[in-house]
PDB file of C-alpha atoms in Angstrom:
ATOM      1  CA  UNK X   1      31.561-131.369  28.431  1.00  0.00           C
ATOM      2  CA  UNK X   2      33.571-128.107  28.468  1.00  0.00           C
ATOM      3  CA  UNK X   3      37.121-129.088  26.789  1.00  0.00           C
ATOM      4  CA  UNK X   4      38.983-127.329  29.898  1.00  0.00           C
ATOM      5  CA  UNK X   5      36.731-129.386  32.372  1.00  0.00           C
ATOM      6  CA  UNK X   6      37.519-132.455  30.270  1.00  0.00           C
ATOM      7  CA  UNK X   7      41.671-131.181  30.407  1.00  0.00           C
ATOM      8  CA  UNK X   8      41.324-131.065  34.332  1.00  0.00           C
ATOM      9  CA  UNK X   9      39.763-134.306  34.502  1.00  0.00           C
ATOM     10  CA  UNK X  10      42.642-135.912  31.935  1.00  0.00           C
ATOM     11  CA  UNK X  11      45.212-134.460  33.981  1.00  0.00           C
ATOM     12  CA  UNK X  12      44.016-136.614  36.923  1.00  0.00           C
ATOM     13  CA  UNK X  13      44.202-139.664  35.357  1.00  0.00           C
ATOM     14  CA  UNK X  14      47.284-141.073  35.609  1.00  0.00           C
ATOM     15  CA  UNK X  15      49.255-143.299  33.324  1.00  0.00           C
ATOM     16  CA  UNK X  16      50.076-146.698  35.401  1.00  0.00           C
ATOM     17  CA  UNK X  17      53.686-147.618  34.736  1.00  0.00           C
ATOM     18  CA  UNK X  18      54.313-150.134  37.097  1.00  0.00           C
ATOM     19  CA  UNK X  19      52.732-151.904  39.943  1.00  0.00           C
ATOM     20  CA  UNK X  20      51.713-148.853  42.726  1.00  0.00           C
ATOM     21  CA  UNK X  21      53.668-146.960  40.312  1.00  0.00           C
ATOM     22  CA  UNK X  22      51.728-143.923  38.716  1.00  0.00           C
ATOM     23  CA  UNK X  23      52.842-141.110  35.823  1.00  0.00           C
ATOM     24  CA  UNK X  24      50.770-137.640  35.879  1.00  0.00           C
ATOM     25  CA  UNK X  25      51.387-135.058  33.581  1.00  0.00           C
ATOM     26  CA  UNK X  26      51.609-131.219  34.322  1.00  0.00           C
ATOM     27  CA  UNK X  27      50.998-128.041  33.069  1.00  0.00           C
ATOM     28  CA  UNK X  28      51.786-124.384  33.873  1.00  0.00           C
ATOM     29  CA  UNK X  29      50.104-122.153  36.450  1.00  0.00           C
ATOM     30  CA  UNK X  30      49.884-118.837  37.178  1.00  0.00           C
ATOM     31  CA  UNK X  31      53.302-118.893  39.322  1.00  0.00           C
ATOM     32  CA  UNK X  32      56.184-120.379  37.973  1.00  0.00           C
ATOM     33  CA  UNK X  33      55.849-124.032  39.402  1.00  0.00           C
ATOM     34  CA  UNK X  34      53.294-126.697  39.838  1.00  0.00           C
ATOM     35  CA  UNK X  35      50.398-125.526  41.450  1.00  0.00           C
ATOM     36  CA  UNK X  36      49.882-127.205  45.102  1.00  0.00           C
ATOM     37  CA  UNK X  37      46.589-128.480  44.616  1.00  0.00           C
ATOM     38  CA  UNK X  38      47.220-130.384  41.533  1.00  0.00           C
ATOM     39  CA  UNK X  39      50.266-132.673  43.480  1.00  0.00           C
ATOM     40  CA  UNK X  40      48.000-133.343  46.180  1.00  0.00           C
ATOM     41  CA  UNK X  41      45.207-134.001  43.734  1.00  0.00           C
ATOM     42  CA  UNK X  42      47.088-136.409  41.850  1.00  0.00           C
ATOM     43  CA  UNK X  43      49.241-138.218  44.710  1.00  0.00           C
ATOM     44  CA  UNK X  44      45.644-138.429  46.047  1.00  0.00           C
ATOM     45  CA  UNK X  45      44.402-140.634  42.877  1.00  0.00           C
ATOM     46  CA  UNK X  46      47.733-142.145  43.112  1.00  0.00           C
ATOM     47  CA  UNK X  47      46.994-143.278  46.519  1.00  0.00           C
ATOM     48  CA  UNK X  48      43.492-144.228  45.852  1.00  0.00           C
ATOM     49  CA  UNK X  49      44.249-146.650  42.939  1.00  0.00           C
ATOM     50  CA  UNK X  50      45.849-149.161  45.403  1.00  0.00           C
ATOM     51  CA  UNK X  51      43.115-149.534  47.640  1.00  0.00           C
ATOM     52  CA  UNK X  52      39.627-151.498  47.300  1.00  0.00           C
ATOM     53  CA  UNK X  53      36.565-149.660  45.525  1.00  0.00           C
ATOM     54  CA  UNK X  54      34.756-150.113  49.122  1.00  0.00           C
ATOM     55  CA  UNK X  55      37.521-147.952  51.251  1.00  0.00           C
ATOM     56  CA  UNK X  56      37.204-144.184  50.522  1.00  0.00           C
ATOM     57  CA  UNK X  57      39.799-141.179  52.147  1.00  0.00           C
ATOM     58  CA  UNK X  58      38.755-139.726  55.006  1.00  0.00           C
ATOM     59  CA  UNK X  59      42.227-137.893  55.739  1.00  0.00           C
ATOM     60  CA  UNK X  60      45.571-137.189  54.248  1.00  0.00           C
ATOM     61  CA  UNK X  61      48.689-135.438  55.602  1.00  0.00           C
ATOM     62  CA  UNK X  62      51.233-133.734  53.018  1.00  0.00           C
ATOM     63  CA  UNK X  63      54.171-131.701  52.347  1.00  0.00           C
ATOM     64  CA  UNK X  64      55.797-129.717  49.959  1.00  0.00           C
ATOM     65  CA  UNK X  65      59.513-130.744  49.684  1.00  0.00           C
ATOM     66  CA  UNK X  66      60.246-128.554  46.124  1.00  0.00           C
ATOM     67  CA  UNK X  67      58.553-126.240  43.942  1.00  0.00           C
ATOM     68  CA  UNK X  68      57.769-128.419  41.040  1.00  0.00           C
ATOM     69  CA  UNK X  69      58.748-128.025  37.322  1.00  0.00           C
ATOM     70  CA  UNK X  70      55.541-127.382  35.462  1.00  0.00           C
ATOM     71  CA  UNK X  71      57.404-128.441  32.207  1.00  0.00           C
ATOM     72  CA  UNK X  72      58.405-132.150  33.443  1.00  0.00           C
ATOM     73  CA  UNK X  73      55.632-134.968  34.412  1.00  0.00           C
ATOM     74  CA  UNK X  74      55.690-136.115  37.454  1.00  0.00           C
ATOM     75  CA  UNK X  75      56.226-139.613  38.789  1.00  0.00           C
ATOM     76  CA  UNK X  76      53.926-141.190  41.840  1.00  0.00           C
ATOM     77  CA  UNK X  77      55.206-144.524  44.134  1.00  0.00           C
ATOM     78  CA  UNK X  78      52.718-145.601  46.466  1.00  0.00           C
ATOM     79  CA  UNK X  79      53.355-147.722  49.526  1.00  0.00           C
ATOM     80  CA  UNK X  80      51.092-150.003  51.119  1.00  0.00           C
ATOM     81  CA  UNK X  81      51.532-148.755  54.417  1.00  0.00           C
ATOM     82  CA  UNK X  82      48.656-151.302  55.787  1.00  0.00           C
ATOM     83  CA  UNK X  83      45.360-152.987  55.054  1.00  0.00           C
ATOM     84  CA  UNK X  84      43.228-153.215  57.957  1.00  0.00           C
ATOM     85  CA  UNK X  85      39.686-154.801  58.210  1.00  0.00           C
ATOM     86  CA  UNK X  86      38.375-151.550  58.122  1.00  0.00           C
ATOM     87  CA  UNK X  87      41.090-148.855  57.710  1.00  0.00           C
ATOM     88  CA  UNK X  88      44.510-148.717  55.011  1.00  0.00           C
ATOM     89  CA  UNK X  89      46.810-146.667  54.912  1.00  0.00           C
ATOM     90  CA  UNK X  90      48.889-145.344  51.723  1.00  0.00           C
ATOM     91  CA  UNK X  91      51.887-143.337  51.409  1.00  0.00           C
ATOM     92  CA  UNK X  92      52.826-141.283  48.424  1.00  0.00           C
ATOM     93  CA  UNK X  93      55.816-139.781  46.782  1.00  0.00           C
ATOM     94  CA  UNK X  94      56.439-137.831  44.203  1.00  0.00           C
ATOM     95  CA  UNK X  95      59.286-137.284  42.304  1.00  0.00           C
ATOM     96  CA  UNK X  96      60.365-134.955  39.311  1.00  0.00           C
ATOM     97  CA  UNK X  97      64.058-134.993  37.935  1.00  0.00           C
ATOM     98  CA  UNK X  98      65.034-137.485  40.349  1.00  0.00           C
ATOM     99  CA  UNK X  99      64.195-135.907  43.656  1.00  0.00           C
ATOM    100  CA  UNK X 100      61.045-136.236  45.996  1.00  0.00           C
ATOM    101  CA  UNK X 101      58.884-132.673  45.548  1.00  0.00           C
ATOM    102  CA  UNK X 102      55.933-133.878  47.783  1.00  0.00           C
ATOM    103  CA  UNK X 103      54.896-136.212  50.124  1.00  0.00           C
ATOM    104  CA  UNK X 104      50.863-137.600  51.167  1.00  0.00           C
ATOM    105  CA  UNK X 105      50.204-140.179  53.633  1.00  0.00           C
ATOM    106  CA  UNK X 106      46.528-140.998  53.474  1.00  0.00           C
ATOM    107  CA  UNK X 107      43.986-143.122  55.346  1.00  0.00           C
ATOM    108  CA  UNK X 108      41.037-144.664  54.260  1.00  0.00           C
ATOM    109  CA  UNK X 109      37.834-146.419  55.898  1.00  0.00           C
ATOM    110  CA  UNK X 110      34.811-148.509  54.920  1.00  0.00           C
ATOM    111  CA  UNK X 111      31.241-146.227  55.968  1.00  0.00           C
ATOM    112  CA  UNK X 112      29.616-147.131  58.920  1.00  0.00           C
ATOM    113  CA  UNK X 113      27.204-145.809  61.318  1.00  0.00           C
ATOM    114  CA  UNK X 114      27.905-144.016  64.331  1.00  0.00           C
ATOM    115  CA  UNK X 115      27.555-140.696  66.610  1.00  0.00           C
ATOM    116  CA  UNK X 116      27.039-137.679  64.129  1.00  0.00           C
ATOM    117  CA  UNK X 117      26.882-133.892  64.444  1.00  0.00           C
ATOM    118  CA  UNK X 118      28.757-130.971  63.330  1.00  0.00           C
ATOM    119  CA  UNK X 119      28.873-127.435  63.533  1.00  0.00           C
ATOM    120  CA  UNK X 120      26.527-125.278  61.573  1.00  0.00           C
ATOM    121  CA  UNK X 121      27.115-123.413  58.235  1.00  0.00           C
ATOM    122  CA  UNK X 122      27.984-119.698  58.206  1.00  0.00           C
ATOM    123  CA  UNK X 123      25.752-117.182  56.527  1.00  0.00           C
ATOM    124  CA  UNK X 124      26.695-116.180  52.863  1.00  0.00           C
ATOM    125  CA  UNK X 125      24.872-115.106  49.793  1.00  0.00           C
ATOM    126  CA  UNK X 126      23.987-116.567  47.263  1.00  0.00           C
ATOM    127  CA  UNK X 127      26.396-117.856  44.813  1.00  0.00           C
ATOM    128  CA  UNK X 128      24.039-117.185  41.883  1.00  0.00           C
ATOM    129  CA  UNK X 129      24.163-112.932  43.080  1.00  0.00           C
ATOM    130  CA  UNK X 130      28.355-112.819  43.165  1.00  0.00           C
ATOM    131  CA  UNK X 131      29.749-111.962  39.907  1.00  0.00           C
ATOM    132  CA  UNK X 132      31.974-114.705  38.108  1.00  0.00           C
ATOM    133  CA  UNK X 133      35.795-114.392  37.699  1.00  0.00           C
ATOM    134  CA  UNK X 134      35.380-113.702  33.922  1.00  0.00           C
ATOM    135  CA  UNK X 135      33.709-110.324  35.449  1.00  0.00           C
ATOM    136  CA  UNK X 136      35.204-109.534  38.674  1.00  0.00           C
ATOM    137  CA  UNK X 137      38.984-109.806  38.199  1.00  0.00           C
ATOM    138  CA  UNK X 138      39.422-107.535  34.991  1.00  0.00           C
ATOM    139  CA  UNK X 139      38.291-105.161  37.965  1.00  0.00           C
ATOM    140  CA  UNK X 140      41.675-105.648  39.398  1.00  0.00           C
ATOM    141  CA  UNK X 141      44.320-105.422  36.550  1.00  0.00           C
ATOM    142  CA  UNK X 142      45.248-102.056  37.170  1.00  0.00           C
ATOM    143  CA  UNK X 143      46.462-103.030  41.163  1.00  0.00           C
ATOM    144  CA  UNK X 144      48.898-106.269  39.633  1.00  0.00           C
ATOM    145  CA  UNK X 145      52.350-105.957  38.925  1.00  0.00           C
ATOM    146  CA  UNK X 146      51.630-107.505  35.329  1.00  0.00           C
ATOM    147  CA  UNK X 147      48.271-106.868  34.202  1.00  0.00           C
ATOM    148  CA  UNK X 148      48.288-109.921  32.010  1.00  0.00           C
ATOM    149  CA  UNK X 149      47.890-112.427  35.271  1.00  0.00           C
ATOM    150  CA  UNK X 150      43.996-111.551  34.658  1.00  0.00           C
ATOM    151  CA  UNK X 151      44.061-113.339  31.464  1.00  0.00           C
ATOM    152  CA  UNK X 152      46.435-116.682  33.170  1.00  0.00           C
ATOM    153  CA  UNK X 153      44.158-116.884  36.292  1.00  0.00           C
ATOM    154  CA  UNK X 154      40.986-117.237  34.199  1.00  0.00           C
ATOM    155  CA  UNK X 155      42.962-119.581  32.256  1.00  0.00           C
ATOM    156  CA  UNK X 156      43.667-121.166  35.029  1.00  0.00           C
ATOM    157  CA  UNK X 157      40.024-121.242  36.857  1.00  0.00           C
ATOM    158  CA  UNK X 158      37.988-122.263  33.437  1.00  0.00           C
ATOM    159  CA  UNK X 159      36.894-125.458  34.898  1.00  0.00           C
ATOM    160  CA  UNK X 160      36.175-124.466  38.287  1.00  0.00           C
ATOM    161  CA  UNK X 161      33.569-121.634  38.843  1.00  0.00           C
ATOM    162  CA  UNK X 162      34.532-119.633  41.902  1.00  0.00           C
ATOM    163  CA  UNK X 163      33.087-116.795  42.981  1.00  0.00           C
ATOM    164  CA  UNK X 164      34.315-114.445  46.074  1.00  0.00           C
ATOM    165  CA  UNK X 165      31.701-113.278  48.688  1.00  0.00           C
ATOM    166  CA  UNK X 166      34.428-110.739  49.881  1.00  0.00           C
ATOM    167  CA  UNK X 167      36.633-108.809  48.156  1.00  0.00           C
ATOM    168  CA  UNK X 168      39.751-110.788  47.706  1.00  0.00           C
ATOM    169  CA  UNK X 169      42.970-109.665  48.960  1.00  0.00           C
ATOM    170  CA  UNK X 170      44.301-107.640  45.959  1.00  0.00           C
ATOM    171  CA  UNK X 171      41.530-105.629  46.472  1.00  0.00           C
ATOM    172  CA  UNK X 172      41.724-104.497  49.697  1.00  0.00           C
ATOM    173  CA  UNK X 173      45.716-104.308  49.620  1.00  0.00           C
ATOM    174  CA  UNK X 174      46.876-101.759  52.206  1.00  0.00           C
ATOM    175  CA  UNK X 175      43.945-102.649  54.475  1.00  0.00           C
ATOM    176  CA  UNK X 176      44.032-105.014  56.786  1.00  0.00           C
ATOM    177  CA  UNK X 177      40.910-106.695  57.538  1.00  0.00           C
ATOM    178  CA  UNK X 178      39.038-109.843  59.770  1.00  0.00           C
ATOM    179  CA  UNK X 179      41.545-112.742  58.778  1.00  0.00           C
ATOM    180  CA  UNK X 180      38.359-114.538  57.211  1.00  0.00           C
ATOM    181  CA  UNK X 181      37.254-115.210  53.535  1.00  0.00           C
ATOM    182  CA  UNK X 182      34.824-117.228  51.699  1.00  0.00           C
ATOM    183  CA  UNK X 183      34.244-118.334  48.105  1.00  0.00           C
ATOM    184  CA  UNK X 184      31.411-120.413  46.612  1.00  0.00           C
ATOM    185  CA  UNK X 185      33.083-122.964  43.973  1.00  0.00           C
ATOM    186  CA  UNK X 186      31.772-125.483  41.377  1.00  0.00           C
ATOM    187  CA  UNK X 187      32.981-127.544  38.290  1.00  0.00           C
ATOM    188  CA  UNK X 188      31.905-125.642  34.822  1.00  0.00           C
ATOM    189  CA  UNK X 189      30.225-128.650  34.134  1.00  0.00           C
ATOM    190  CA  UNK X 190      28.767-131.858  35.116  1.00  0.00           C
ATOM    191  CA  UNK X 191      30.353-135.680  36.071  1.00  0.00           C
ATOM    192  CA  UNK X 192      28.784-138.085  34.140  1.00  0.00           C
ATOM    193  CA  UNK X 193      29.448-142.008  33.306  1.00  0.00           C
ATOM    194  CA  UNK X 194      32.430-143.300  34.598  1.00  0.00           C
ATOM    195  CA  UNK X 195      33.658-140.126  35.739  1.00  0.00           C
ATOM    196  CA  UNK X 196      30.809-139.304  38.116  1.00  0.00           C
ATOM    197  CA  UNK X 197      32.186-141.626  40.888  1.00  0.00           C
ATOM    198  CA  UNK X 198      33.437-139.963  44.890  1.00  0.00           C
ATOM    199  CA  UNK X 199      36.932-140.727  44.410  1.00  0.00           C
ATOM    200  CA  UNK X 200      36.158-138.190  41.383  1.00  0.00           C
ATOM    201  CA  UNK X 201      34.333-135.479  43.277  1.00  0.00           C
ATOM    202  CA  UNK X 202      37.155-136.059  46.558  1.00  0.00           C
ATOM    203  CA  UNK X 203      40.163-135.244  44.320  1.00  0.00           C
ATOM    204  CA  UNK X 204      38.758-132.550  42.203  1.00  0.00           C
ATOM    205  CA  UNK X 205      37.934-130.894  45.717  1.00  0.00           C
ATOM    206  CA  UNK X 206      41.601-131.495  46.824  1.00  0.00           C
ATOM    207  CA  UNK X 207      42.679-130.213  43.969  1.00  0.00           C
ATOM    208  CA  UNK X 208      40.471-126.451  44.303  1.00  0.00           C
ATOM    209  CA  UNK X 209      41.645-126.477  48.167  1.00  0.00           C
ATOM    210  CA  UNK X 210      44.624-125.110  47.422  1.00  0.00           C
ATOM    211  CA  UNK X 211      43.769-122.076  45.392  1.00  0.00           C
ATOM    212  CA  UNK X 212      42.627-119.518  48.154  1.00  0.00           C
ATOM    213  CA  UNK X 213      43.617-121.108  51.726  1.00  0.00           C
ATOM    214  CA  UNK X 214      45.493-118.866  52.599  1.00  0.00           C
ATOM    215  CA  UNK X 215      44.283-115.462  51.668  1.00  0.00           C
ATOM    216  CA  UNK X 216      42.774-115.290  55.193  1.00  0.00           C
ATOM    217  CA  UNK X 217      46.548-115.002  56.248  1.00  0.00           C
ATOM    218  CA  UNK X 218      46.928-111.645  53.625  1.00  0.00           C
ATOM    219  CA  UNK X 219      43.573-110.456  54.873  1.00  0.00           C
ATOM    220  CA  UNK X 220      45.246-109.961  58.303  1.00  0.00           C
ATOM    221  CA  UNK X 221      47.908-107.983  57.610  1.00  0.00           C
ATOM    222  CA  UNK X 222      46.770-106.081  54.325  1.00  0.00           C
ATOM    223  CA  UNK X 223      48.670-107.886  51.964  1.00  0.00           C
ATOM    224  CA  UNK X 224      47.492-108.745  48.205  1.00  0.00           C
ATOM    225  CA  UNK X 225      49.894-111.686  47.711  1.00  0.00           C
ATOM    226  CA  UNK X 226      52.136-112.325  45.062  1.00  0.00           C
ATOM    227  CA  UNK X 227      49.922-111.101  41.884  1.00  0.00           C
ATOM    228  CA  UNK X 228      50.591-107.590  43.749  1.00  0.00           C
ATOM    229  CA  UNK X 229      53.835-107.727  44.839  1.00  0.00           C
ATOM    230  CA  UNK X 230      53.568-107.289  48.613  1.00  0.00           C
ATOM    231  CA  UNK X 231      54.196-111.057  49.254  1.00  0.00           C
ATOM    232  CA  UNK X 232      55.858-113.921  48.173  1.00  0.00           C
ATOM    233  CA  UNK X 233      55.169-117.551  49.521  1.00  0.00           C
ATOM    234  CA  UNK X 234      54.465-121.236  49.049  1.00  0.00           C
ATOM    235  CA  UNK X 235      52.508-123.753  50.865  1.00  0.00           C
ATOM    236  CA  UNK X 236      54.566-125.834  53.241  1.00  0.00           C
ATOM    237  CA  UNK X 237      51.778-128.656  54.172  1.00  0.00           C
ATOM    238  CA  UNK X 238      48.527-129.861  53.697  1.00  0.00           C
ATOM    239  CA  UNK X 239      46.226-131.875  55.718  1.00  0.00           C
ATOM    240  CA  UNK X 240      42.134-132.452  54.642  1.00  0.00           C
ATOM    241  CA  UNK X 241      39.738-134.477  56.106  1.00  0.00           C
ATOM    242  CA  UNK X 242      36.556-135.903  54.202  1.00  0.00           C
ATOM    243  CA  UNK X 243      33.678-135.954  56.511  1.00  0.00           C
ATOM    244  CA  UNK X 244      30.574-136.329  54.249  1.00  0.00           C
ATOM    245  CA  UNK X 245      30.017-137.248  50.574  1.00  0.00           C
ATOM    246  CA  UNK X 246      29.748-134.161  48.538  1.00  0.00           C
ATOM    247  CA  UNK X 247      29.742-133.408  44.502  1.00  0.00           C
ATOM    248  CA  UNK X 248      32.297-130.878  43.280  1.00  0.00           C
ATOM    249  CA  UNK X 249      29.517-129.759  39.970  1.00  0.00           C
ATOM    250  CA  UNK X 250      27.241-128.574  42.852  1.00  0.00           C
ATOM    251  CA  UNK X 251      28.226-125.173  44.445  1.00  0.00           C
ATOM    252  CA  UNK X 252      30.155-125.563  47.750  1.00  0.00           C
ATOM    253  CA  UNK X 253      31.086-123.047  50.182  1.00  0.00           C
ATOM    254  CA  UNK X 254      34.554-122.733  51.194  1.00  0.00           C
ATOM    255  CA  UNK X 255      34.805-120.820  53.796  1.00  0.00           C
ATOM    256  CA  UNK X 256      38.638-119.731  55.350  1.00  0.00           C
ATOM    257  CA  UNK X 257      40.618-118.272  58.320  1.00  0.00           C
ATOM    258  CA  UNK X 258      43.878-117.648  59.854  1.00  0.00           C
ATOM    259  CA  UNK X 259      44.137-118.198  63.735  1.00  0.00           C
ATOM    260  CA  UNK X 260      47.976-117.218  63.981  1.00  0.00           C
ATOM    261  CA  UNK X 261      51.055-115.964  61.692  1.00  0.00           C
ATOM    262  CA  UNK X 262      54.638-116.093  62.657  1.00  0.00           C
ATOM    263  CA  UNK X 263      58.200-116.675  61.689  1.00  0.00           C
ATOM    264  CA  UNK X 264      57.439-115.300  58.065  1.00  0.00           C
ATOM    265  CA  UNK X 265      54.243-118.383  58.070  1.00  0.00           C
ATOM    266  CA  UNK X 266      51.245-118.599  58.079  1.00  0.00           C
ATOM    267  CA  UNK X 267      48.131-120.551  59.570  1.00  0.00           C
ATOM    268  CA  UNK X 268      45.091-121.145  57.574  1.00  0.00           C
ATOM    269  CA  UNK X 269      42.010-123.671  58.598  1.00  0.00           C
ATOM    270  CA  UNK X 270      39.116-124.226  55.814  1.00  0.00           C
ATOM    271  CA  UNK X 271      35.949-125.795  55.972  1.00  0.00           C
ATOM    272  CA  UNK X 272      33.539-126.765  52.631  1.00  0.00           C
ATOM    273  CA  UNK X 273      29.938-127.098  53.195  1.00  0.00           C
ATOM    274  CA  UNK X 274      27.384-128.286  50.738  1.00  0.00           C
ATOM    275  CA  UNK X 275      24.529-125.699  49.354  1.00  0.00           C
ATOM    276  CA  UNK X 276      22.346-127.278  51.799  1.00  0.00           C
ATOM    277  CA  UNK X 277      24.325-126.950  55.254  1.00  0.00           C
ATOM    278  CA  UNK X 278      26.371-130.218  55.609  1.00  0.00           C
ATOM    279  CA  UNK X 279      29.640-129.971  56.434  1.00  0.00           C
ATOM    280  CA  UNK X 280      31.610-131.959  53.871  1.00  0.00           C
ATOM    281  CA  UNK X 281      35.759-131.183  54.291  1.00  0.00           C
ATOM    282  CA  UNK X 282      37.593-129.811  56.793  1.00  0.00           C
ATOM    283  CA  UNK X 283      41.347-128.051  55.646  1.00  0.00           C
ATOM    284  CA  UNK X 284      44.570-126.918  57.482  1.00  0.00           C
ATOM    285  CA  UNK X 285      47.769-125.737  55.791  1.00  0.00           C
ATOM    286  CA  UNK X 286      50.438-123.547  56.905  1.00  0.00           C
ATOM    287  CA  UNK X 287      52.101-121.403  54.174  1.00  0.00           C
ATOM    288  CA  UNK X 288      55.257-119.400  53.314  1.00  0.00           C
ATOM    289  CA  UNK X 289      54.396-116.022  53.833  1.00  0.00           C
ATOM    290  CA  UNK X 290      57.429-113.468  53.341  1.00  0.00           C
ATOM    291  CA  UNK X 291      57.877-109.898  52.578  1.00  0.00           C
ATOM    292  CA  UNK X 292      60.124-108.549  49.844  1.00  0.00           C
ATOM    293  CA  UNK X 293      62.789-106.128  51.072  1.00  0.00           C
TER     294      UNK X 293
END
């Protein structure tokens, strides 16, 4: 297993410290604070450790109280909100320095049968024929503020392969375009053993949900985001809901838009589908999106 695969996957295991009482470490990002997806990812398996191996997450809620300090581990209380014969609920805090930086309320269900259908899969190539980060972001450098952010987003993105069908927002800066992107994603390796379990494959793909949400908001209005300057922001909420069984080493879809921006946010809905056409998650978050002056 690749050693930054195997880093991502330490990083969501959490240290129990007490009963419903979890520690997670951190580490820096590409901005200067946690990055979104790892909180969620981690208050998920937080979450999950309280509840019986036969009960899975089929939805979660969350917010972003604080940017977090990517220097400082972070500390996860769980409450047993309830334990139904079929459904529990879990809520989630997490604190750094004292203070609450993000919140997750979660459900979770046994599977049973019942009325099925969903909507169908957009067209997009092939991930195999779209050129890997390691090859299509040096293509930017010249457009960032600091051309060293290529070398801390592949950093960044070592474990996860994602590949854009579009051009992404930095390059199309000035531009504004159908608020509507898509990326193909998958773990640079596989889960095997004890690690090749859903809860596994459901937090890893919380965890990449948060990394390009919301460039279908900067699509609309022509904006490359913070890498070039033209934007600053933050994600304000979260919500996911887990709809099908999927594996995170197998390429999935992710496929974004933006129904509405106002008062300096942003809208952004998601939906991953596996290679073969099932839909597997379904994504919401509104974002900070502001302008420099």
């Amino acid at each position: 297993m690749h050693a930054t695969l195997q880093y991502l996957l330490d990083l969501l295991d959490l240290e129990p410290i007490e009963q419903d009482i979890f520690r997670g470490e951190s580490h820096a990002s590409v901005i200067p604070r946690v990055f979104g997806g790892q909180v969620a990812a981690q208050a998920l398996v937080a979450a999950c450790r309280t509840v019986p191996d036969d009960r899975l997450p089929h939805s979660l809620h969350s917010y972003f109280l604080r940017p977090g300090d990517p220097g400082a581990r972070i500390v996860y209380t769980v409450d047993r909100i309830r334990d139904g014969r079929s459904f529990a609920t879990r809520r989630v805090v997490a604190v750094q320095h004292g203070q609450a930086i993000f919140t997750l309320s979660a459900s979770f269900a046994r599977p049973e049968e019942g009325l099925e259908h969903q909507e169908p899969m957009p067209d997009a190539p092939d991930p195999e024929s779209l050129p890997p980060a390691e090859e299509l972001l040096p293509r930017y450098a010249d457009l960032f503020v600091d051309p060293g952010v290529v070398d801390l987003l592949l950093q960044a993105r070592q474990a996860i392969d994602l590949r854009y069908v579009n051009e992404p927002p930095f390059g199309t800066a000035g531009s504004p375009r159908e608020p509507r992107a898509q990326v193909w994603f998958k773990l640079n390796g596989e889960l095997t053993g004890k690690q090749d379990n859903p809860v596994a494959h459901l937090c890893i793909g919380t965890y990449v949900s948060d990394m390009t949400l919301l460039d279908s908001v900067l699509l609309a209005h022509g904006r490359g985001g913070w890498m070039t300057g033209d934007t600053v922001g933050a994600s304000l909420d979260h919500a996911m809901w887990f709809h099908r069984p999927f594996r995170v080493d197998e390429w999935l879809l992710y496929d974004t838009d933006s129904p509405t921006s106002q008062s300096a946010r942003g809208l952004a809905r998601g939906r991953m589908f596996t290679r073969d056409g099932r839909l597997a998650v379904s994504v919401i978050q509104e974002g900070l999106m502001r302008v420099p002056r």
